[in-house]
Structures are given as structure tokens and as C-alpha cells.
């Protein structure tokens, strides 16, 4: 399925990144020019030359075989293309022999070799075989990179020396170099623990853990529990941190300053960690300010690499089908007040007229196979266009009305909510494993009659769709039972015939809203599924869970079509792009990723949140994405350029709901602080300087204008806001469970 985008890199990729780190033309700290041979200096920065790659792989195979890691041996040999006889070779002095100071033994070589990721999916959305045993690097192999370590008593000296140096440099360099503190602290601590220096590790942690940024405190709480070598094995968080190189973006001047200091101090320990575990993205130009760095930092693996966000993204909307909309009777009567005979007229949707033309940024109509419009879909499209003509134009002077649906006495524990697009149905997922569906219109919910009764109906009658419904089953709500754990996500299909639900039991269920029964149970996740959502065109849906991957499904396939792997922690929220060609995922690794549905590739990584991400929302035109997190901030992203363009601050607790108005003028956010806030999203987008997007440094200056963009704050009565929805006429609906405590 989809290749792991941010996991362990292939050997070729590793050799490409090291020259980028030392792009000033040197291969080691002593100032020697890059010559393609390994320097005997312990401060070597360059990688091994190509002719030694095979010797390196053979050394690794030898180490794995000695430790009886036969499965890893087979995987590495297969991925590297080594023949069976190569494994029998031994290292001699000319190949990969150990040289003092350069870490040339098998253990050190392990850190330069990684297992290749799985093959990319086919170009069409055809189902492909899925393997549950997604390959992860062997824990022992990963941890063995920490075996090359210096005098444990000097670790505090090394770190303190670097800390004092950074605090003494000019302000313009201090902010950038301070980014080194956290990754160096973690890796030095793990080296001490791995090499059984428990007391030194504890003293190191107690002395320097308080110096780390506040948004890393949750990670440090996990880290402080790892005090013995045995604790490290099987720890997923540690494995992720070790296999994904921490990304830092530093100006060339700051980098040269750091390198000169380490050269003068002969601080080999720090430099080895920088070379093996960090990815330093050097840019030319002015150093970044503290505010610019703060806005982009906070994720589990540092910032996003600039080249990751340079892939072409077709963010435009698909061309709308040509559908003529007849005038309403009310409009006809208004035009014929003088007694003139009525004329049957048609008109086209003024709100959607722009999408009739092919957007140059839109994907091809057939880029991914989409379901054809049925007659019922066309009728619904006509109703949507009619409603759009009566839509209220929102703005700073014309804010939407808000209708709040409070769940009273919800002792079952409300965990998820969704509205249908036409706002006629409301679904709630509960901790008691049930799903409940309500009608929010006077029309009650009815089941289809039994098969015996359906045989008695005249199928040629005009009102056959009404006759098949059983009036005896009419009620305001229905309860759907089938899950064996709390339901964490619900989503209606665009045609309102189906409902998806995801649960702690690891399944996604598809329910019929005609019979109110479960049609399919999709099994693919091995752990709780936190969220699921239907595509805007139906048929496809996406799910994300505790197994750190998102899966793309089709309703008529019991196996996933794509697996989006790359997040370093739980995938907590998922959203389809309006053109259905892309899927956005938010994670507890504090990043947002955008995935291409066609090939499964990760085309955008957005880093900047300081806490787990719980909600996402695309703007109606598809150009922008909003994300909300436990840090109480809403971040705005430009999808085309792959950059953060806005930061909305005001909430005091986790943001659980985001929604753009139908015209994109207003962004609504709902939080656990019992408030709904309205933001002027169009002003936020318009104020961004387009010239900033072309900056080679890949960052822009974010104005602190949250108060200017805030249009209103609306408090509920002890009710956290869990979901927001704009009706087709731009009435805002909000929901939440009343908290009586």
C-alpha cells in the first residue's frame, strides 16, 4: 500500500541528506573538503562512499545473524537485493574494518541502514492486498545505534557547554540554535539508559528536563518512565523518535556558528548525535525570529521538510454538472401578480456558476473514479441549488444565527455527532456502543416494510417510494446496536441513505437508513478507530485510528483500497478535500498530513500545533485548511504553497469542532471551553502577502491579529461544543452534551 513517508529512510536518501546538512562544502569539522572517503576524524560528517555500501550491508547482516534475528536478515537481504553468497562474506581490513574513532563496527553501521518502505499503490483505485504485519524496524536494531557512547560522566558537561554557548550568542542566532536543546536532550538521555548508566541518566534528566519547551512536557513524562534498558524495547514512542530524524530549519550563519564551536571544543558526542539523529535544513538568508520558530515548532519530529511540501496539489474544485433549476412556485407567483399567465422558466445556480468553468488548479474529472450521479442525486442537486439562491451572505456586519442542540441526560456519554448535508437528520455516537439517529424536522423516521408486505405494493404507482415505508415504525429517533465498544466517529453519506460509525472495537460499520440495520462491518484496524468520514461524492470513505494509519475504503469492498502510513502517533481526525482527490489527517503527533488518494503519497505535512489535533475543516473553494488542537489554537494553512498563513487564538481549551460557512466568509470554532467563536476567515486569507509564498526560506511572518479577526464569542450553558454545521442557507447548528456538574 502507501509507502511510509516519514519513517526510516532508504540508504540512498540517507546519503543525500548528509551533504545537504553540510552544504557549505566541508565533510568534517576540521575544514577538509569533501573527498568521497571516510575521514579518520571522530567528527566526520560525510557518509560512506558508494563502493562501501555493500560492505556496510554485509556488516549489518553479520550482526543480525549473530543475534539470531533471522527475519530481519531476510527482510534486509530482500530489500537490498543482496545474493545469498554475499551474506557469507566477512569484513576484512579493506572493506568495513573498524577504525578507531569513526564508529566503523557493525553497530555504528546500523544507524546508516534502514529497511525500504512498501511499494506504492497502483495508479487506479483498485483494491490491493493488505498486509496487517506492516514492517517496522526491529527494536533491537534501532536501539543498538545508542551503543556507541562516550564517558557517561561527561554528558552533563557536554550539554551544559552547548547550552552556555547558545545562551551567549547574539539574539538572532540564539532562537534558531535553541531548537537543538530538546532532540539532543532526548537522545543523550536514551544513550545513557541504553548503556545501563541509570544514575547518570536520572541526574541528567533532573538537571535539564525543566529547560525544555512546555509543549514537550507530555513527551518528557513518558520519557522519565524509561529508566532501564528493558523499558526501551517495544516502546512505540521511542521507536518513532529514533527512526524519524528530528527536523530543524537553521540559517547558514547560525549553522556555521554551531559548527565552529563544536570544532573548537572537540565535542564529538554532540556532533555524532546531530549527524545520526537530526536533519538540519540549512537556508540562506536572515535568521528566523523567535515568533516564526514558535509558530512552526512543536510536533513530535520537529518541523516539516521543505521539499515535502513542494509536490503539486490539485486543490481546485471539479467542474459541476450542467443542471437547470426550475423556479420555485413562490418566485413564479411573485412574477405573475398582475395576472399574467405563468411561464415555466429555468435558471442556473448563481452561487455555483464559478465552478461551471474548469478550474486550472482542479484535477482531471477522471483522475480518480467517482460514482455517477443517479436521478435522486440530480434531484438533490437541484434542491441544493434552490436553497443556495436563498442563502444569506455572511460577513462582519451580517453574522449567522446559531441554533444549539443540547444533549440532556446523556448518561451514555456522547462521543461523536454528525448532521446530514440538508440538516434533516442528526446522528450521535455514544460510549455505551450505540448509535442514535434523530429527525430534526417534523418528518419522522420510518423503516421499509417487510418483504411480504412489499410484494403487495403496486410498483407502477407514482407514490411507490412513499408506500414502501411502514408507518407503524414511525418515530423521532432510532437506536442502532452492533458495536462492542464506544463509538468515536459517525458520518452520513451525501445521499442520506447510509451512516458510518467507527468504534473502539476496531471496526467501521455501514448502516442503512432505510432499514436501520447494519449492512457491513469493515475490519482492518487492529485498535480503536477514532474517526471516519464519507467522501463528498459518496462511495469512498476514510478512517483513522490508534494504529497510526488512515485507511481509504469503498463501500463495496471489505478491504481498504489505500493505507496512508506516516504519522508517528494516533490518527485522531480525518477529512476529505471537497474534490475528493485528497484526504487530510490530524494526529496526536501534532502534525496534519495531506494524502493523495490516487497514489497514497503524502503531499503535505503541516507542523505548528503544540498539542494533539482533534478537528479539521477545508474551505469551500478547496484552497485552505483549518486545524484545531488541544493547544486552543486554530491554524490556517495554504494548501497550494504548503505554508501556515494564520493563527487564531482565543479559546482556552481543546477545540473539537471547526466549520466554514457555505460561502467561506466565516469560520466557526467550537471548544471544550463551552464557547462558539466566529472568525473573519476571508480577511485572514486576503491579508496574506502573496510575495511571501515565494520566499526561499519557506516561512512567512504571521501577524498577531486574532482579535481583529474575531467576530463574536457565544457561550453555552455548561455545554462543551462537539460539532458544528452550516445549513444550506448559512444557519449555524452547534451540538454538545450538557454537563450538569
PDB file of C-alpha atoms in Angstrom, residues 15 20 99 113 124 132 194 202-203 257 273 278 283 285 325 366 431 499 508 537 540 554 562 625 638 720 724:
ATOM      1  CA  UNK A  15      23.393   9.713   1.560  1.00  0.00           C
ATOM      2  CA  UNK A  20      22.627  18.858   2.466  1.00  0.00           C
ATOM      3  CA  UNK A  99      38.890   2.199  12.685  1.00  0.00           C
ATOM      4  CA  UNK A 113      20.956   1.425   7.023  1.00  0.00           C
ATOM      5  CA  UNK A 124      -6.103   3.441 -10.231  1.00  0.00           C
ATOM      6  CA  UNK A 132      -1.566  -6.473   8.647  1.00  0.00           C
ATOM      7  CA  UNK A 194      20.573   2.029  26.881  1.00  0.00           C
ATOM      8  CA  UNK A 202      18.425  10.169  36.170  1.00  0.00           C
ATOM      9  CA  UNK A 203      20.738  13.025  37.144  1.00  0.00           C
ATOM     10  CA  UNK A 257      28.493  29.321  14.299  1.00  0.00           C
ATOM     11  CA  UNK A 273      24.061  12.816  17.635  1.00  0.00           C
ATOM     12  CA  UNK A 278      18.951  15.121  13.311  1.00  0.00           C
ATOM     13  CA  UNK A 283      18.699  28.002   4.233  1.00  0.00           C
ATOM     14  CA  UNK A 285      19.200  34.476   4.362  1.00  0.00           C
ATOM     15  CA  UNK A 325     -33.024  24.603 -11.849  1.00  0.00           C
ATOM     16  CA  UNK A 366     -11.463  11.163 -14.292  1.00  0.00           C
ATOM     17  CA  UNK A 431     -19.818   5.414  24.912  1.00  0.00           C
ATOM     18  CA  UNK A 499     -24.447   6.106   8.032  1.00  0.00           C
ATOM     19  CA  UNK A 508     -16.214   0.637  10.925  1.00  0.00           C
ATOM     20  CA  UNK A 537     -19.343  12.206  -3.622  1.00  0.00           C
ATOM     21  CA  UNK A 540     -15.409   6.223  -0.712  1.00  0.00           C
ATOM     22  CA  UNK A 554     -15.044   1.812  -0.815  1.00  0.00           C
ATOM     23  CA  UNK A 562      -5.246   2.595   0.370  1.00  0.00           C
ATOM     24  CA  UNK A 625      -7.362  24.070   5.548  1.00  0.00           C
ATOM     25  CA  UNK A 638      -2.454  27.366   2.351  1.00  0.00           C
ATOM     26  CA  UNK A 720     -18.841  21.751  25.541  1.00  0.00           C
ATOM     27  CA  UNK A 724     -20.669  22.468  14.116  1.00  0.00           C
TER      28      UNK A 724
END
